[in-house]
Amino acid sequence: MTEAANDISGLSFEEALKQLETIVRELEQGNVPLERSIDMYERGDALRKHCDTLLKSAEAKVEKIQLGQNGEATGTGDLDPQ
């Protein structure tokens, strides 16, 4: 694993998203030299993948509350059973 990838793997979703938003904003301004743009794009892609992985992990942990006939919680089940 490269140092940059290792750096990203330790980021929380919020931290990674904030960095990704900064990269997008800077690239949209168009004031970045080509080589730096390429490096930023590659880091942005790695950040996007990291965010996607964290979201999928969170989705897997989410449970749907099951209610009984009296309206009280009777347990939980998978959010999207397949």
mmCIF file with all atom_site columns, C-alpha atoms in Angstrom:
data_model
loop_
_atom_site.group_PDB
_atom_site.id
_atom_site.type_symbol
_atom_site.label_atom_id
_atom_site.label_alt_id
_atom_site.label_comp_id
_atom_site.label_asym_id
_atom_site.label_entity_id
_atom_site.label_seq_id
_atom_site.pdbx_PDB_ins_code
_atom_site.Cartn_x
_atom_site.Cartn_y
_atom_site.Cartn_z
_atom_site.occupancy
_atom_site.B_iso_or_equiv
_atom_site.pdbx_formal_charge
_atom_site.auth_seq_id
_atom_site.auth_comp_id
_atom_site.auth_asym_id
_atom_site.auth_atom_id
_atom_site.pdbx_PDB_model_num
ATOM 1  C CA . MET A 1 1  ? 0.000   0.000   0.000   1.00 0.00 ? 1  MET A CA 1
ATOM 2  C CA . THR A 1 2  ? 1.424   3.398   -0.928  1.00 0.00 ? 2  THR A CA 1
ATOM 3  C CA . GLU A 1 3  ? 1.918   6.119   1.658   1.00 0.00 ? 3  GLU A CA 1
ATOM 4  C CA . ALA A 1 4  ? -0.913  8.184   0.125   1.00 0.00 ? 4  ALA A CA 1
ATOM 5  C CA . ALA A 1 5  ? -3.300  5.211   0.167   1.00 0.00 ? 5  ALA A CA 1
ATOM 6  C CA . ASN A 1 6  ? -2.302  4.415   3.741   1.00 0.00 ? 6  ASN A CA 1
ATOM 7  C CA . ASP A 1 7  ? -2.913  8.068   4.645   1.00 0.00 ? 7  ASP A CA 1
ATOM 8  C CA . ILE A 1 8  ? -6.419  7.888   3.163   1.00 0.00 ? 8  ILE A CA 1
ATOM 9  C CA . SER A 1 9  ? -7.320  4.564   4.794   1.00 0.00 ? 9  SER A CA 1
ATOM 10 C CA . GLY A 1 10 ? -7.116  6.151   8.242   1.00 0.00 ? 10 GLY A CA 1
ATOM 11 C CA . LEU A 1 11 ? -9.504  9.000   7.423   1.00 0.00 ? 11 LEU A CA 1
ATOM 12 C CA . SER A 1 12 ? -13.060 9.131   8.692   1.00 0.00 ? 12 SER A CA 1
ATOM 13 C CA . PHE A 1 13 ? -15.840 9.574   6.147   1.00 0.00 ? 13 PHE A CA 1
ATOM 14 C CA . GLU A 1 14 ? -16.206 13.230  7.092   1.00 0.00 ? 14 GLU A CA 1
ATOM 15 C CA . GLU A 1 15 ? -12.471 13.940  6.793   1.00 0.00 ? 15 GLU A CA 1
ATOM 16 C CA . ALA A 1 16 ? -12.205 12.189  3.429   1.00 0.00 ? 16 ALA A CA 1
ATOM 17 C CA . LEU A 1 17 ? -15.280 13.973  2.086   1.00 0.00 ? 17 LEU A CA 1
ATOM 18 C CA . LYS A 1 18 ? -13.937 17.355  3.186   1.00 0.00 ? 18 LYS A CA 1
ATOM 19 C CA . GLN A 1 19 ? -10.643 16.699  1.392   1.00 0.00 ? 19 GLN A CA 1
ATOM 20 C CA . LEU A 1 20 ? -12.500 15.527  -1.703  1.00 0.00 ? 20 LEU A CA 1
ATOM 21 C CA . GLU A 1 21 ? -14.641 18.685  -1.719  1.00 0.00 ? 21 GLU A CA 1
ATOM 22 C CA . THR A 1 22 ? -11.498 20.835  -1.470  1.00 0.00 ? 22 THR A CA 1
ATOM 23 C CA . ILE A 1 23 ? -9.911  19.018  -4.419  1.00 0.00 ? 23 ILE A CA 1
ATOM 24 C CA . VAL A 1 24 ? -13.044 19.400  -6.549  1.00 0.00 ? 24 VAL A CA 1
ATOM 25 C CA . ARG A 1 25 ? -13.282 23.117  -5.723  1.00 0.00 ? 25 ARG A CA 1
ATOM 26 C CA . GLU A 1 26 ? -9.632  23.721  -6.645  1.00 0.00 ? 26 GLU A CA 1
ATOM 27 C CA . LEU A 1 27 ? -9.872  21.741  -9.883  1.00 0.00 ? 27 LEU A CA 1
ATOM 28 C CA . GLU A 1 28 ? -13.065 23.564  -10.882 1.00 0.00 ? 28 GLU A CA 1
ATOM 29 C CA . GLN A 1 29 ? -11.293 26.912  -10.521 1.00 0.00 ? 29 GLN A CA 1
ATOM 30 C CA . GLY A 1 30 ? -8.843  25.823  -13.234 1.00 0.00 ? 30 GLY A CA 1
ATOM 31 C CA . ASN A 1 31 ? -5.821  27.572  -11.729 1.00 0.00 ? 31 ASN A CA 1
ATOM 32 C CA . VAL A 1 32 ? -3.871  24.375  -11.047 1.00 0.00 ? 32 VAL A CA 1
ATOM 33 C CA . PRO A 1 33 ? -0.924  23.322  -13.226 1.00 0.00 ? 33 PRO A CA 1
ATOM 34 C CA . LEU A 1 34 ? -1.469  20.136  -15.264 1.00 0.00 ? 34 LEU A CA 1
ATOM 35 C CA . GLU A 1 35 ? 0.878   17.869  -13.253 1.00 0.00 ? 35 GLU A CA 1
ATOM 36 C CA . ARG A 1 36 ? -0.660  18.999  -9.969  1.00 0.00 ? 36 ARG A CA 1
ATOM 37 C CA . SER A 1 37 ? -4.146  18.518  -11.460 1.00 0.00 ? 37 SER A CA 1
ATOM 38 C CA . ILE A 1 38 ? -3.316  14.914  -12.292 1.00 0.00 ? 38 ILE A CA 1
ATOM 39 C CA . ASP A 1 39 ? -2.014  14.263  -8.768  1.00 0.00 ? 39 ASP A CA 1
ATOM 40 C CA . MET A 1 40 ? -5.097  15.909  -7.263  1.00 0.00 ? 40 MET A CA 1
ATOM 41 C CA . TYR A 1 41 ? -7.408  13.902  -9.511  1.00 0.00 ? 41 TYR A CA 1
ATOM 42 C CA . GLU A 1 42 ? -5.730  10.637  -8.479  1.00 0.00 ? 42 GLU A CA 1
ATOM 43 C CA . ARG A 1 43 ? -6.009  11.518  -4.783  1.00 0.00 ? 43 ARG A CA 1
ATOM 44 C CA . GLY A 1 44 ? -9.625  12.554  -5.316  1.00 0.00 ? 44 GLY A CA 1
ATOM 45 C CA . ASP A 1 45 ? -10.380 9.209   -6.933  1.00 0.00 ? 45 ASP A CA 1
ATOM 46 C CA . ALA A 1 46 ? -8.800  7.381   -3.989  1.00 0.00 ? 46 ALA A CA 1
ATOM 47 C CA . LEU A 1 47 ? -10.801 9.533   -1.563  1.00 0.00 ? 47 LEU A CA 1
ATOM 48 C CA . ARG A 1 48 ? -14.023 8.797   -3.480  1.00 0.00 ? 48 ARG A CA 1
ATOM 49 C CA . LYS A 1 49 ? -13.360 5.049   -3.306  1.00 0.00 ? 49 LYS A CA 1
ATOM 50 C CA . HIS A 1 50 ? -12.623 5.294   0.419   1.00 0.00 ? 50 HIS A CA 1
ATOM 51 C CA . CYS A 1 51 ? -15.885 7.194   1.030   1.00 0.00 ? 51 CYS A CA 1
ATOM 52 C CA . ASP A 1 52 ? -17.792 4.607   -1.014  1.00 0.00 ? 52 ASP A CA 1
ATOM 53 C CA . THR A 1 53 ? -16.290 1.759   1.037   1.00 0.00 ? 53 THR A CA 1
ATOM 54 C CA . LEU A 1 54 ? -17.163 3.486   4.308   1.00 0.00 ? 54 LEU A CA 1
ATOM 55 C CA . LEU A 1 55 ? -20.746 4.117   3.130   1.00 0.00 ? 55 LEU A CA 1
ATOM 56 C CA . LYS A 1 56 ? -21.218 0.492   2.097   1.00 0.00 ? 56 LYS A CA 1
ATOM 57 C CA . SER A 1 57 ? -19.901 -0.637  5.457   1.00 0.00 ? 57 SER A CA 1
ATOM 58 C CA . ALA A 1 58 ? -22.319 1.676   7.262   1.00 0.00 ? 58 ALA A CA 1
ATOM 59 C CA . GLU A 1 59 ? -25.237 0.457   5.128   1.00 0.00 ? 59 GLU A CA 1
ATOM 60 C CA . ALA A 1 60 ? -24.423 -3.138  6.053   1.00 0.00 ? 60 ALA A CA 1
ATOM 61 C CA . LYS A 1 61 ? -24.725 -2.228  9.736   1.00 0.00 ? 61 LYS A CA 1
ATOM 62 C CA . VAL A 1 62 ? -28.057 -0.437  9.453   1.00 0.00 ? 62 VAL A CA 1
ATOM 63 C CA . GLU A 1 63 ? -31.019 -2.411  10.679  1.00 0.00 ? 63 GLU A CA 1
ATOM 64 C CA . LYS A 1 64 ? -34.718 -1.906  10.203  1.00 0.00 ? 64 LYS A CA 1
ATOM 65 C CA . ILE A 1 65 ? -36.830 -1.827  13.343  1.00 0.00 ? 65 ILE A CA 1
ATOM 66 C CA . GLN A 1 66 ? -39.715 -4.284  13.227  1.00 0.00 ? 66 GLN A CA 1
ATOM 67 C CA . LEU A 1 67 ? -42.935 -3.229  14.954  1.00 0.00 ? 67 LEU A CA 1
ATOM 68 C CA . GLY A 1 68 ? -45.546 -5.509  16.438  1.00 0.00 ? 68 GLY A CA 1
ATOM 69 C CA . GLN A 1 69 ? -49.305 -5.048  16.080  1.00 0.00 ? 69 GLN A CA 1
ATOM 70 C CA . ASN A 1 70 ? -49.340 -2.830  19.169  1.00 0.00 ? 70 ASN A CA 1
ATOM 71 C CA . GLY A 1 71 ? -46.795 -0.479  17.560  1.00 0.00 ? 71 GLY A CA 1
ATOM 72 C CA . GLU A 1 72 ? -43.935 -1.382  19.870  1.00 0.00 ? 72 GLU A CA 1
ATOM 73 C CA . ALA A 1 73 ? -40.537 -2.547  18.666  1.00 0.00 ? 73 ALA A CA 1
ATOM 74 C CA . THR A 1 74 ? -40.288 -6.341  18.533  1.00 0.00 ? 74 THR A CA 1
ATOM 75 C CA . GLY A 1 75 ? -36.798 -6.654  17.097  1.00 0.00 ? 75 GLY A CA 1
ATOM 76 C CA . THR A 1 76 ? -34.676 -5.746  14.137  1.00 0.00 ? 76 THR A CA 1
ATOM 77 C CA . GLY A 1 77 ? -34.003 -7.145  10.705  1.00 0.00 ? 77 GLY A CA 1
ATOM 78 C CA . ASP A 1 78 ? -31.807 -6.423  7.703   1.00 0.00 ? 78 ASP A CA 1
ATOM 79 C CA . LEU A 1 79 ? -32.470 -3.092  6.046   1.00 0.00 ? 79 LEU A CA 1
ATOM 80 C CA . ASP A 1 80 ? -32.656 -4.648  2.599   1.00 0.00 ? 80 ASP A CA 1
ATOM 81 C CA . PRO A 1 81 ? -32.962 -8.445  2.891   1.00 0.00 ? 81 PRO A CA 1
ATOM 82 C CA . GLN A 1 82 ? -32.004 -10.302 -0.271  1.00 0.00 ? 82 GLN A CA 1
#
